[in-house]
PDB file of C-alpha atoms and ligand atoms in Angstrom:
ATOM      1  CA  UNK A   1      -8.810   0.749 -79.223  1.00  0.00           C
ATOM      2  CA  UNK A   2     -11.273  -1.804 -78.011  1.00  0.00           C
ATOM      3  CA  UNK A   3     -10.718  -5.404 -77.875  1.00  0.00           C
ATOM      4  CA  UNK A   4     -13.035  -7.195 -80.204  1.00  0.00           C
ATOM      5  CA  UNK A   5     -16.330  -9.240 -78.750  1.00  0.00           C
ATOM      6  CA  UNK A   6     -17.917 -11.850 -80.538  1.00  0.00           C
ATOM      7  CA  UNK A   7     -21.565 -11.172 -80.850  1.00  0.00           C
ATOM      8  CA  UNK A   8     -22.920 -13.339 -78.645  1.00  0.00           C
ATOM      9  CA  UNK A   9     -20.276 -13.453 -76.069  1.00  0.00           C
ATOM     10  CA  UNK A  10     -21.356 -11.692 -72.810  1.00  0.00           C
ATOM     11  CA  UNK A  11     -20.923  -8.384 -72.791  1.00  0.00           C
ATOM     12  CA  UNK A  12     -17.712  -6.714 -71.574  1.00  0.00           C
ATOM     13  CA  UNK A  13     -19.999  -4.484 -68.591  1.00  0.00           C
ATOM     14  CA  UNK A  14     -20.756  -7.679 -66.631  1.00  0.00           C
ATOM     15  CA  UNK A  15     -24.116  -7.228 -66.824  1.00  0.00           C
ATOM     16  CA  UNK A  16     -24.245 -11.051 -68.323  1.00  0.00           C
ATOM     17  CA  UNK A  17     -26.613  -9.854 -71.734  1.00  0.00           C
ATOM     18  CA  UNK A  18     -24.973 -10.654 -75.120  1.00  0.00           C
ATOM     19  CA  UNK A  19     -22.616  -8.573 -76.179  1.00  0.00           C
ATOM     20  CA  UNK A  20     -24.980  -7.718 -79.494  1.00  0.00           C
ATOM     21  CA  UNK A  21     -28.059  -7.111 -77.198  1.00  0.00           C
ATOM     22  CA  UNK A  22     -26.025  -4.630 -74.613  1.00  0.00           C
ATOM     23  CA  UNK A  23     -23.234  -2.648 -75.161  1.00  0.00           C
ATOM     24  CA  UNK A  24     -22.236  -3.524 -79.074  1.00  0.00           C
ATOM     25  CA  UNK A  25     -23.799  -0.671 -80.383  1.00  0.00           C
ATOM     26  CA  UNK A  26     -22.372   1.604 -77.765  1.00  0.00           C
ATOM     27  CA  UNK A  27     -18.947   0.388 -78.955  1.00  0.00           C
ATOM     28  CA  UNK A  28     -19.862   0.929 -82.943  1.00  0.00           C
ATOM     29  CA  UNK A  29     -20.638   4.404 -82.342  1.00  0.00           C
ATOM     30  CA  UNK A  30     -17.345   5.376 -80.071  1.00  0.00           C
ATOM     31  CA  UNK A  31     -14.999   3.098 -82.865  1.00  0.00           C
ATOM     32  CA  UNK A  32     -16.631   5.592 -85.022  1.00  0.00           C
ATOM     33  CA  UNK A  33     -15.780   8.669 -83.449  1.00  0.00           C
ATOM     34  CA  UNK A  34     -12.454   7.583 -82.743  1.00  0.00           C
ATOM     35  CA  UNK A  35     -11.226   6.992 -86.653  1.00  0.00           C
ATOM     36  CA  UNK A  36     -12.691  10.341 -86.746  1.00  0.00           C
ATOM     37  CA  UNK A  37      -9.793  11.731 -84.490  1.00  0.00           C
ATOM     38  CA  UNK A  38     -11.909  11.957 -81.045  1.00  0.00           C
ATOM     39  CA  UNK A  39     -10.708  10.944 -77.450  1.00  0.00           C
ATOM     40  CA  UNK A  40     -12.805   8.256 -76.645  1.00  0.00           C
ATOM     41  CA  UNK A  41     -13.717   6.737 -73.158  1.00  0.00           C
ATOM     42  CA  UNK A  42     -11.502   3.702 -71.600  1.00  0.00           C
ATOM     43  CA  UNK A  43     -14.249   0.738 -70.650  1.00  0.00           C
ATOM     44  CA  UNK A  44     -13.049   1.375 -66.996  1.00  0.00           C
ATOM     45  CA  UNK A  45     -14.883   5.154 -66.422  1.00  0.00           C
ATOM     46  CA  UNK A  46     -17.930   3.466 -68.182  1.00  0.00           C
ATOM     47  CA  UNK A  47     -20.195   2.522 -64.603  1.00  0.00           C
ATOM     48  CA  UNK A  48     -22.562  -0.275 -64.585  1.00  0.00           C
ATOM     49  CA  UNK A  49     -26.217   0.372 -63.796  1.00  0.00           C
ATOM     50  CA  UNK A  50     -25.504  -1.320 -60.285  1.00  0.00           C
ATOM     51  CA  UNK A  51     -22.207   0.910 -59.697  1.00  0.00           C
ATOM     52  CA  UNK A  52     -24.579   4.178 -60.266  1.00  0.00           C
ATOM     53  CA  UNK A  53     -26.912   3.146 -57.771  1.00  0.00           C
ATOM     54  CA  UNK A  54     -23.845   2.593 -55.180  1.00  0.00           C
ATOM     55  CA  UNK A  55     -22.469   5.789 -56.062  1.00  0.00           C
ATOM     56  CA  UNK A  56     -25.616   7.538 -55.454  1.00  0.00           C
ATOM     57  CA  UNK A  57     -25.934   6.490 -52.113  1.00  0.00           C
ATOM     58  CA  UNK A  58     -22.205   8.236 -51.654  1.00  0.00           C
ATOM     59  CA  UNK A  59     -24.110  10.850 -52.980  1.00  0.00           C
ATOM     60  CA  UNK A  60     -26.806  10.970 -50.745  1.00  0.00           C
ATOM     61  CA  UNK A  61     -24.200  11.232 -48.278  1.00  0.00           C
ATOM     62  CA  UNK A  62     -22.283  13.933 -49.689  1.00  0.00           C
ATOM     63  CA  UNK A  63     -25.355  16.027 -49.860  1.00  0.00           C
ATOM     64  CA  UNK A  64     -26.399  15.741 -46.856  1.00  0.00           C
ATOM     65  CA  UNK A  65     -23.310  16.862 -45.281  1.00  0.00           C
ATOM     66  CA  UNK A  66     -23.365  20.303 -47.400  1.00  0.00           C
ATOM     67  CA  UNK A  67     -27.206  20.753 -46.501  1.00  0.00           C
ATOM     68  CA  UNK A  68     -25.824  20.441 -42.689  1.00  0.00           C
ATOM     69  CA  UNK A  69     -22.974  23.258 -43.003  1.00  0.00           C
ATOM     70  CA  UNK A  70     -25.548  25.192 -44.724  1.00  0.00           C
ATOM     71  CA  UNK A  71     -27.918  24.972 -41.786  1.00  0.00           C
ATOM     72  CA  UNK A  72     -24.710  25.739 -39.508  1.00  0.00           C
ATOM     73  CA  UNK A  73     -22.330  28.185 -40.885  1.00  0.00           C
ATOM     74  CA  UNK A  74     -22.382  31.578 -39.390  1.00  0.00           C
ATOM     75  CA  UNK A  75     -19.515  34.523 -39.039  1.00  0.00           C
ATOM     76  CA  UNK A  76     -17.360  33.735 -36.053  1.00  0.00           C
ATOM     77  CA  UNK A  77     -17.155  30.246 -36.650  1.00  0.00           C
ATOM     78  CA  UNK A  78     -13.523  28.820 -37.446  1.00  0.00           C
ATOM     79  CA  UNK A  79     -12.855  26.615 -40.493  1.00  0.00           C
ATOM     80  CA  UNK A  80     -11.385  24.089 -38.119  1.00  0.00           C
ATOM     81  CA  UNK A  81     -15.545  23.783 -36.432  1.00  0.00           C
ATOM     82  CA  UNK A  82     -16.452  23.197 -40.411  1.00  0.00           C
ATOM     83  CA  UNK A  83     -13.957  20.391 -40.655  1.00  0.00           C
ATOM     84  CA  UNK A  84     -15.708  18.925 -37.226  1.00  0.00           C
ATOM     85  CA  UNK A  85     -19.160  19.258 -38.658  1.00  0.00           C
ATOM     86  CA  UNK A  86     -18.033  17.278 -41.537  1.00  0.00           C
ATOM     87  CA  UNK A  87     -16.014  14.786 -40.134  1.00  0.00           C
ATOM     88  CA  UNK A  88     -19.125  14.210 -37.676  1.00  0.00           C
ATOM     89  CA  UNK A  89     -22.295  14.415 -40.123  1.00  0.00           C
ATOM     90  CA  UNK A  90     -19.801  12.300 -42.776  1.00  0.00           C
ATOM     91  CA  UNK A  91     -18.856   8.985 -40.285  1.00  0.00           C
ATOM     92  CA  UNK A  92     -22.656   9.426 -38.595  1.00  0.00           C
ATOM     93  CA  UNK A  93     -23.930   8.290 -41.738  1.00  0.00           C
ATOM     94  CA  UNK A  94     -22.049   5.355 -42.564  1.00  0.00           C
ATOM     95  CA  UNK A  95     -19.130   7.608 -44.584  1.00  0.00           C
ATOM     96  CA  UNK A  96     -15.617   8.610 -44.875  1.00  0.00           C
ATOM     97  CA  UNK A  97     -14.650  11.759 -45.640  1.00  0.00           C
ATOM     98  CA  UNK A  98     -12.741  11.198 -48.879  1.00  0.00           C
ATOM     99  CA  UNK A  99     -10.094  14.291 -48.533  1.00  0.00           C
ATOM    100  CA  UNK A 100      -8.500  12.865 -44.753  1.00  0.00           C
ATOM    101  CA  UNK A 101      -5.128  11.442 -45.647  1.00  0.00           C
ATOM    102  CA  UNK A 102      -5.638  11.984 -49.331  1.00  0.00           C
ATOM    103  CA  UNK A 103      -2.540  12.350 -50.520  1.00  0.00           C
ATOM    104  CA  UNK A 104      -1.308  13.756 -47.332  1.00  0.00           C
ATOM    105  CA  UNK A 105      -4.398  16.122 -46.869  1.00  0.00           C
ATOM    106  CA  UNK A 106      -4.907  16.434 -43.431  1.00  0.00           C
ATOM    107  CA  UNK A 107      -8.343  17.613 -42.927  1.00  0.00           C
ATOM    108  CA  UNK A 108     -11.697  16.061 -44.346  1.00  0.00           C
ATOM    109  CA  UNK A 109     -13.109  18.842 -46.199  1.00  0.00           C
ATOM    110  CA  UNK A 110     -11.692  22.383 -48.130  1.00  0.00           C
ATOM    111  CA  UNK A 111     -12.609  25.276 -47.070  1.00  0.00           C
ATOM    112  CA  UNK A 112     -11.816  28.360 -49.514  1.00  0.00           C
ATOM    113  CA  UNK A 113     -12.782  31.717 -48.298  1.00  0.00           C
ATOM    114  CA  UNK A 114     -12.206  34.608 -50.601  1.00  0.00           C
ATOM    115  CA  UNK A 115      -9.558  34.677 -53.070  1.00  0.00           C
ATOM    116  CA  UNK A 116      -8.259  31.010 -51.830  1.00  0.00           C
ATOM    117  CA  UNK A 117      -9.344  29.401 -55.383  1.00  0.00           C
ATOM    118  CA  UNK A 118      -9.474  25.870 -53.686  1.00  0.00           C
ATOM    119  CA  UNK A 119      -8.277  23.202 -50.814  1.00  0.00           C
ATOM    120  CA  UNK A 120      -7.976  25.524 -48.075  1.00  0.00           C
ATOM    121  CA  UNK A 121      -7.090  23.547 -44.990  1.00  0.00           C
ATOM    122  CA  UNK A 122      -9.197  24.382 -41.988  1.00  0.00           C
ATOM    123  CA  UNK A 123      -7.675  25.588 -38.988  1.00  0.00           C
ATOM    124  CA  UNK A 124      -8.648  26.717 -35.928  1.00  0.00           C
ATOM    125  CA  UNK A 125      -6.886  30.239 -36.395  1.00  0.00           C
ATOM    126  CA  UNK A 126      -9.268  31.092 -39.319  1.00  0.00           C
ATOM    127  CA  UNK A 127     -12.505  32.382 -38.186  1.00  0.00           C
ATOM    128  CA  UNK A 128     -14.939  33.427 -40.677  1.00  0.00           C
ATOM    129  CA  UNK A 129     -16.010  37.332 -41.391  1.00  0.00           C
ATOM    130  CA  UNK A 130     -19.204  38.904 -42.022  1.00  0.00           C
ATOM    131  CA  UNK A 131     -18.802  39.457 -45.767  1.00  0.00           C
ATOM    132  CA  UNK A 132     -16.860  36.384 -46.703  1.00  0.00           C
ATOM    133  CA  UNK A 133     -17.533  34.002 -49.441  1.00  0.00           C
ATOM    134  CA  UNK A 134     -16.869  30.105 -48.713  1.00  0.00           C
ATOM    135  CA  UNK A 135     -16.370  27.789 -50.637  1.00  0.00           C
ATOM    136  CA  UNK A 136     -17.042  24.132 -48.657  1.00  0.00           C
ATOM    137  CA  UNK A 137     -15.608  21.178 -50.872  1.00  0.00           C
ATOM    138  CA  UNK A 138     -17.379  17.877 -49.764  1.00  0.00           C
ATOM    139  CA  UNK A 139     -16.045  14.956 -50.620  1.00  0.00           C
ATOM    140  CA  UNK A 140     -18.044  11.099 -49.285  1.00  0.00           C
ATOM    141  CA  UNK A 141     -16.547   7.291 -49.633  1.00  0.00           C
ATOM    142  CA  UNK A 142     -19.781   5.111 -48.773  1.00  0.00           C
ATOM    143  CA  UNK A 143     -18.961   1.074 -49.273  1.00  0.00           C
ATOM    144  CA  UNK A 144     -15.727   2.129 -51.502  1.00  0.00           C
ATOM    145  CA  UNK A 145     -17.901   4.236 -53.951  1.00  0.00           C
ATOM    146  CA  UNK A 146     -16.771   7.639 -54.251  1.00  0.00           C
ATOM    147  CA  UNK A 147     -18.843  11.259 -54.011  1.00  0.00           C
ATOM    148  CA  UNK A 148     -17.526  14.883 -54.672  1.00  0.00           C
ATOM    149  CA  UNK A 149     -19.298  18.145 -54.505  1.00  0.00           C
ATOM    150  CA  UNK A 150     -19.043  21.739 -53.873  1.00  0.00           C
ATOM    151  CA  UNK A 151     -20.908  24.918 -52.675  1.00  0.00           C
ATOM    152  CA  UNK A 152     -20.581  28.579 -51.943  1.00  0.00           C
ATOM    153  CA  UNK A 153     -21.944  29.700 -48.729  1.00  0.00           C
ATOM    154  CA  UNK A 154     -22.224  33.991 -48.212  1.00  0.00           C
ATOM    155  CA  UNK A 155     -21.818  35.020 -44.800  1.00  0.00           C
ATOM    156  CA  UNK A 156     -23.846  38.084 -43.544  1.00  0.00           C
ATOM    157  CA  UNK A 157     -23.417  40.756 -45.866  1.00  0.00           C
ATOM    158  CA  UNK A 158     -21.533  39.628 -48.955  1.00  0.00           C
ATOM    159  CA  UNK A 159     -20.408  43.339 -51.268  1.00  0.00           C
ATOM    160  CA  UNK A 160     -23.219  43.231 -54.614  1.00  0.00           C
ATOM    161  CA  UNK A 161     -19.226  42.368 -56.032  1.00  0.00           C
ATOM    162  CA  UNK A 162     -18.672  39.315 -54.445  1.00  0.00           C
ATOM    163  CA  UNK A 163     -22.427  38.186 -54.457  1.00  0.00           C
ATOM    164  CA  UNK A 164     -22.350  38.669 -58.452  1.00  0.00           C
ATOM    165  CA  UNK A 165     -19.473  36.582 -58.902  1.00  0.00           C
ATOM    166  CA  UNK A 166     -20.839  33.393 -56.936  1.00  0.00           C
ATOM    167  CA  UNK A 167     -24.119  33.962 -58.530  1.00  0.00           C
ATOM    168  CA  UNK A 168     -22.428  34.104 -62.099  1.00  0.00           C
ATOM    169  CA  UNK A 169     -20.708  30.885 -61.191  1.00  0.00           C
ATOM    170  CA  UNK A 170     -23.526  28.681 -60.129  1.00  0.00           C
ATOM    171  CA  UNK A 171     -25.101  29.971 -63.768  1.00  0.00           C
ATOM    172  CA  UNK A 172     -21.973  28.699 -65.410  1.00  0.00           C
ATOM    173  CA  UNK A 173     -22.286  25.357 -64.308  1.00  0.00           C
ATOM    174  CA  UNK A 174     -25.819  25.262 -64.890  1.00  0.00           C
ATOM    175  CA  UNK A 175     -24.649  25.999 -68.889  1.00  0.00           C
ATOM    176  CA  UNK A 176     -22.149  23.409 -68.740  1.00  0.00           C
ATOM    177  CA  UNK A 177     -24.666  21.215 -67.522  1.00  0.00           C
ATOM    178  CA  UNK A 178     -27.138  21.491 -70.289  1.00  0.00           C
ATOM    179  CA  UNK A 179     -24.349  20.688 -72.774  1.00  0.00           C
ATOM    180  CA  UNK A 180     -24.040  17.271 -71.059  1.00  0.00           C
ATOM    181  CA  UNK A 181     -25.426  14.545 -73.330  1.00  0.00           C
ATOM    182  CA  UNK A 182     -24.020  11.281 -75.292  1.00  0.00           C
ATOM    183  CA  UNK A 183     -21.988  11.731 -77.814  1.00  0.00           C
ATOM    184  CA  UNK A 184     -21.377  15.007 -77.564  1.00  0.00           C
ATOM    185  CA  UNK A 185     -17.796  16.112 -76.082  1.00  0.00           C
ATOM    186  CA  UNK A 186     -16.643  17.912 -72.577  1.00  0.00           C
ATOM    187  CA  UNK A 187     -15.664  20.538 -74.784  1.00  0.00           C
ATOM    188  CA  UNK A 188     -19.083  21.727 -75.753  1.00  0.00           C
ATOM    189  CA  UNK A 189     -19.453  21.505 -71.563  1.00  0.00           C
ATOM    190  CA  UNK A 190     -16.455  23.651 -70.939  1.00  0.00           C
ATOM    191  CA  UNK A 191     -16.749  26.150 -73.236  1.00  0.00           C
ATOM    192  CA  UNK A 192     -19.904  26.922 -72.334  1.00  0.00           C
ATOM    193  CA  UNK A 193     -18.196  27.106 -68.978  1.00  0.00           C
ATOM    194  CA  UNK A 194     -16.212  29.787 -70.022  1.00  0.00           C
ATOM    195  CA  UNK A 195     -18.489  31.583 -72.215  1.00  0.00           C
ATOM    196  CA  UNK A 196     -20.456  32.678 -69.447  1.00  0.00           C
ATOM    197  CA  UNK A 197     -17.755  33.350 -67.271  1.00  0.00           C
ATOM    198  CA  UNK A 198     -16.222  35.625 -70.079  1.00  0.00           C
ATOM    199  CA  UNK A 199     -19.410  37.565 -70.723  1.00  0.00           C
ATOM    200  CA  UNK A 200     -19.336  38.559 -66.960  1.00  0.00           C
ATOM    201  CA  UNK A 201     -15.852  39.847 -67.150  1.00  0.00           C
ATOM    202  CA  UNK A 202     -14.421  36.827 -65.368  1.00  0.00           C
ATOM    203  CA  UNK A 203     -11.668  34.713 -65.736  1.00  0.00           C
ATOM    204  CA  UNK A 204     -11.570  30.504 -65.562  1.00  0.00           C
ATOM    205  CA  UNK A 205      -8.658  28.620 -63.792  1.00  0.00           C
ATOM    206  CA  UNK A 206      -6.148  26.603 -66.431  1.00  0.00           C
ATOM    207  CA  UNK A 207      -4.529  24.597 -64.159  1.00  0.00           C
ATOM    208  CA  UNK A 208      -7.019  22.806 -61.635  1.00  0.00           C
ATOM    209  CA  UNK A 209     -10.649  21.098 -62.916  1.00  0.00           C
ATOM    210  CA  UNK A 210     -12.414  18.739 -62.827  1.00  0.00           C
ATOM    211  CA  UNK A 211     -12.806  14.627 -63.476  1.00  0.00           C
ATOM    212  CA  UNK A 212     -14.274  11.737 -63.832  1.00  0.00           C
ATOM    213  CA  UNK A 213     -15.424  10.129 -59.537  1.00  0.00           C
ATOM    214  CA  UNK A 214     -17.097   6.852 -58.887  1.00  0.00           C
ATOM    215  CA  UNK A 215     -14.988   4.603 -58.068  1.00  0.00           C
ATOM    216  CA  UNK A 216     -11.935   6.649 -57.780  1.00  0.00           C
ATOM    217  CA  UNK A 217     -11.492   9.804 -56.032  1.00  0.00           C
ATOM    218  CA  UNK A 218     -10.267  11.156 -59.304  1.00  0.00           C
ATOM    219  CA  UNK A 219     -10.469   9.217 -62.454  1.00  0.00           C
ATOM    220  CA  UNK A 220      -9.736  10.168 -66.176  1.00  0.00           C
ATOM    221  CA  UNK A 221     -10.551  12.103 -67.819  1.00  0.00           C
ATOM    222  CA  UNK A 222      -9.280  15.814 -66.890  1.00  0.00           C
ATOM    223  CA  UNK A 223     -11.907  17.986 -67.309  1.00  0.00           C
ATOM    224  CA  UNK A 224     -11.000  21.504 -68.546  1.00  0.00           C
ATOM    225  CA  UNK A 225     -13.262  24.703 -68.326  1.00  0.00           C
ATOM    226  CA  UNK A 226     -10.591  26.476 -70.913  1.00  0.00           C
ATOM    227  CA  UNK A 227     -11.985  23.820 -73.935  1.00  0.00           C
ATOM    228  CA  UNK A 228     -13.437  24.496 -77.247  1.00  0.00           C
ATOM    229  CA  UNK A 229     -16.991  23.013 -78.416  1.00  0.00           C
ATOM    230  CA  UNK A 230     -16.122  19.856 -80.653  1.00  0.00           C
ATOM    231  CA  UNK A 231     -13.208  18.711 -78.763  1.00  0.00           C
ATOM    232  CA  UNK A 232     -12.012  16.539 -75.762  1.00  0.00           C
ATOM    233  CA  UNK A 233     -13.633  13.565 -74.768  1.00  0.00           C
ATOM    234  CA  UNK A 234     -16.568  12.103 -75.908  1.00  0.00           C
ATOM    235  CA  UNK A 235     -19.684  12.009 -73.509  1.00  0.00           C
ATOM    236  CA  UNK A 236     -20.429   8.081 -73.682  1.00  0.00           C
ATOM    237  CA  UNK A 237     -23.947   6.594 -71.801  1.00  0.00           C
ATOM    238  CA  UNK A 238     -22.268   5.496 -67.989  1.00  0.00           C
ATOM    239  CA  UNK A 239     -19.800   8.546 -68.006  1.00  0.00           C
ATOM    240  CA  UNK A 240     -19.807  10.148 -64.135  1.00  0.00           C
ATOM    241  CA  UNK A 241     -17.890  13.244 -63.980  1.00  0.00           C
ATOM    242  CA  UNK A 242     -17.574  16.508 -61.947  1.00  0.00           C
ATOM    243  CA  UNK A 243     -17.994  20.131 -63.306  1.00  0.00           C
ATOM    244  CA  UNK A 244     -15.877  22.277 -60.631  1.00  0.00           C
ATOM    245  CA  UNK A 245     -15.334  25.690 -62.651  1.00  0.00           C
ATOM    246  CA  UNK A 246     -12.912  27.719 -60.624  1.00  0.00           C
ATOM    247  CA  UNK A 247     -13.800  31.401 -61.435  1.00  0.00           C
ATOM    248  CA  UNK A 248     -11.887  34.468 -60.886  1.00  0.00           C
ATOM    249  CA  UNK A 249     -12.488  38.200 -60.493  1.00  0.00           C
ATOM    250  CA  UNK A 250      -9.541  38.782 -61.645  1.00  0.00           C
ATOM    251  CA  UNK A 251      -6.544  37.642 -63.770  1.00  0.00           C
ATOM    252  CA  UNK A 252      -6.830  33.425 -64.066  1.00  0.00           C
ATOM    253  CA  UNK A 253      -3.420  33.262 -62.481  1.00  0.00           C
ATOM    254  CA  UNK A 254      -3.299  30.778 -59.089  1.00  0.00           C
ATOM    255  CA  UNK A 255      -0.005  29.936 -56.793  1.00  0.00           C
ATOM    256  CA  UNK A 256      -0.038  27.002 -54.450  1.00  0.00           C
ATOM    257  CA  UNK A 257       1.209  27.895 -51.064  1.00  0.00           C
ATOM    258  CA  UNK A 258       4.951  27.181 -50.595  1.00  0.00           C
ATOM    259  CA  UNK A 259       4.289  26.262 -47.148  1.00  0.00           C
ATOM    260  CA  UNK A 260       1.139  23.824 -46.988  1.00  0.00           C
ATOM    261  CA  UNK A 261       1.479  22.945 -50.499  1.00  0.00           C
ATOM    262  CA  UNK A 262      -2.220  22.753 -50.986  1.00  0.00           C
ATOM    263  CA  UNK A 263      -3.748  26.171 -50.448  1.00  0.00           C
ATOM    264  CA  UNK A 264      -4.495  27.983 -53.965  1.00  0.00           C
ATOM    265  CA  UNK A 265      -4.532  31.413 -54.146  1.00  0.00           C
ATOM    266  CA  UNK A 266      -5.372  33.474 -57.156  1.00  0.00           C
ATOM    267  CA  UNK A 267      -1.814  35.291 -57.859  1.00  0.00           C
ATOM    268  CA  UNK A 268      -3.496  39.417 -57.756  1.00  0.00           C
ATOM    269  CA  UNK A 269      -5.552  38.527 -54.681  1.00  0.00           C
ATOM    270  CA  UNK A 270      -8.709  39.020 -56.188  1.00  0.00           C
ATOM    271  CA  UNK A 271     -11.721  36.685 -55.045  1.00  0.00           C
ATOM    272  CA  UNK A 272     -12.456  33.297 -56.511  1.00  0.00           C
ATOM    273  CA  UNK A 273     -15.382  31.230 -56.364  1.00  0.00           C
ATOM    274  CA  UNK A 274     -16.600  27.678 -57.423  1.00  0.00           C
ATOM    275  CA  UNK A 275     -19.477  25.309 -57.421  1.00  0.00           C
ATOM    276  CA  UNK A 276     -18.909  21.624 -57.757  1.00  0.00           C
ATOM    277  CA  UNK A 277     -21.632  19.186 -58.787  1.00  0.00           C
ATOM    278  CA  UNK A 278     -21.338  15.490 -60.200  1.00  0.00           C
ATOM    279  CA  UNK A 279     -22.662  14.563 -63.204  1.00  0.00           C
ATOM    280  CA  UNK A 280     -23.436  11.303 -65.248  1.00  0.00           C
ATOM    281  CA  UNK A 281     -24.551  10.560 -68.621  1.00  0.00           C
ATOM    282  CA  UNK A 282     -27.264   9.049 -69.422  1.00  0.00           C
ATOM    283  CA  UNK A 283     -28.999   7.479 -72.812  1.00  0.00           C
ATOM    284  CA  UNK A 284     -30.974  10.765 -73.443  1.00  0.00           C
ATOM    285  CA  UNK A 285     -28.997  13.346 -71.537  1.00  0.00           C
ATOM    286  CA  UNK A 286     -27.910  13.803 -68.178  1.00  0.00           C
ATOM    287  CA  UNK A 287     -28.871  13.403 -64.575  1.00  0.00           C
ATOM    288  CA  UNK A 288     -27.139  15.488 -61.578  1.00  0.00           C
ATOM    289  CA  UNK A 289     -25.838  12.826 -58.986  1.00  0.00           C
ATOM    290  CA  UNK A 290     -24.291  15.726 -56.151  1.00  0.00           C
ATOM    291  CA  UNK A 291     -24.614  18.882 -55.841  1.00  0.00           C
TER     292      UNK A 291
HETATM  293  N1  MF3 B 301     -12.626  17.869 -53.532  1.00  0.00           N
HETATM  294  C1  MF3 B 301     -11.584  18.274 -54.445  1.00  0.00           C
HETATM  295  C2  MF3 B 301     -12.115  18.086 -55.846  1.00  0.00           C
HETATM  296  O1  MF3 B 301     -13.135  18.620 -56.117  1.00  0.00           O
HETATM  297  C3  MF3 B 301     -10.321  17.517 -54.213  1.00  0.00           C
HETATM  298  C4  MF3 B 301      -9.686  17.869 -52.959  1.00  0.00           C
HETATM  299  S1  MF3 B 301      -8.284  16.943 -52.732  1.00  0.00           S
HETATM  300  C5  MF3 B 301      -8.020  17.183 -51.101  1.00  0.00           C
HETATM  301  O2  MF3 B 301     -11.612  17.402 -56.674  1.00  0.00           O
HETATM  302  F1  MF3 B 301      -7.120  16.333 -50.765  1.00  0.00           F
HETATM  303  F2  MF3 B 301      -7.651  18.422 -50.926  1.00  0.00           F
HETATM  304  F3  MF3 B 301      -9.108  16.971 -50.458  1.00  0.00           F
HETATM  305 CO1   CO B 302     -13.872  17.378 -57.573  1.00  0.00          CO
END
């Protein structure tokens, strides 16, 4: 529950307005929601106009880093000359690759190649095929703000099965996406997530998702691809969040490598794919940050 604000104290955002001329309103409507049973947003996930713009330039960063692997990756190249490109494009700019000593990660980027569902560590003993599907997980601190995105990358000639699948993913975020709006909830997001992931025969990872990045690596809330419409958080104006479906051919059943204790693998072996982008909310919808 929020703390009450008198009217024409300044408002709780910092952005030195009266409370009643900036975020009052705002407030109304989520006190609302919440006596109606929602999950509301904490104040802390809700960014400032001047935090977006910092967290854009992470962005910038971020983005630029994936267009660069893009321009680079080929068959015969290891995962451990990915992590290089990264590490290099990332600190060139200004950046740090967020992933390096995150939590004992020792690289600065994921790689994922088939039906490794996420955070593959590169290594100079995995060299990638003609026919492979990548996943290259990007991840930028610029001046302490934080940026996080994903893409697939085909290499030479992908099977029409694998090809279908990363396809069908990239759609599925792009119908998450247009559920984003205010006041609506990550539910609506991740269903239609999974909706289009169903219709294609697919199956959508439980236990890994996505969350809310800005000023964190990962901040609250959780967000789930396995939702229903209606439910979970509300989308509040100032909301940043990723949507990271992890998609299977297969069953939706992952195990973590007992040795690394990062890799993900789906548990039948069948191939996995995700796109990653980084959304905020805005006053009339949405605006991709990353991608
Ligand atoms: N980039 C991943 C995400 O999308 C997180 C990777 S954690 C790491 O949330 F330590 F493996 F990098
Ligand atoms: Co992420």
């Amino acid at each position: 529950m929020y703390k009450k604000i008198g009217r024409n104290d300044p408002c709780w955002c910092g952005s030195g307005k009266k409370y009643k001329k900036c975020h009052e309103a705002f407030d109304d409507k989520l006190i609302k929601l919440e006596h109606e049973g929602h999950i509301i947003p904490d104040r802390s996930i809700i960014k400032t106009p001047e935090q977006i713009e910092a967290i854009k330039e992470s962005c910038k960063i971020n983005i630029a880093v994936l267009d660069y692997v893009g321009e680079h990756i080929k068959a015969g190249m290891t995962t451990e000359e990915i992590d290089k490109m990264v590490y290099e494009k990332t600190t060139e700019m200004g950046g740090i690759p967020a992933p390096l000593n995150y939590e004992g990660y020792p690289k600065s980027v994921c790689v994922s190649i088939d039906d490794v569902v996420c955070h593959g560590i590169p290594c100079d003993e995995e060299v990638l095929q003609d026919g492979d599907i990548v996943n290259v997980d990007c991840s930028t601190i610029y001046k302490g703000y934080f940026s996080d995105s994903s893409r697939m990358y085909c290499i030479g000639k992908v099977s029409d099965e694998k090809r279908k699948l990363v396809d069908t993913v990239k759609e599925c975020v792009e119908k998450g996406l247009e559920q984003v709006k205010p006041w609506g909830f990550l539910g609506d997001m991740g269903q239609a997530v999974n909706d289009h992931a169903k219709a294609n025969g697919y199956s959508v990872v439980r236990e890994i998702g996505g969350h809310g990045v800005g000023l964190e690596f990962h901040e609250d809330p959780f967000v789930s691809y396995i939702t229903q419409k209606g439910t979970e958080m509300v989308m509040a104006p100032g909301m940043i969040f990723t949507i990271e479906p992890m998609v299977n051919i297969g069953s939706a059943d992952v195990y973590v490598d007992e040795d690394d204790d990062w890799t993900v693998f789906t548990a039948d072996g069948s191939p996995s794919a995700q796109w990653e982008i980084m959304v905020l909310v805005t006053e009339d919808g949405h605006e991709v940050l990353c991608y």
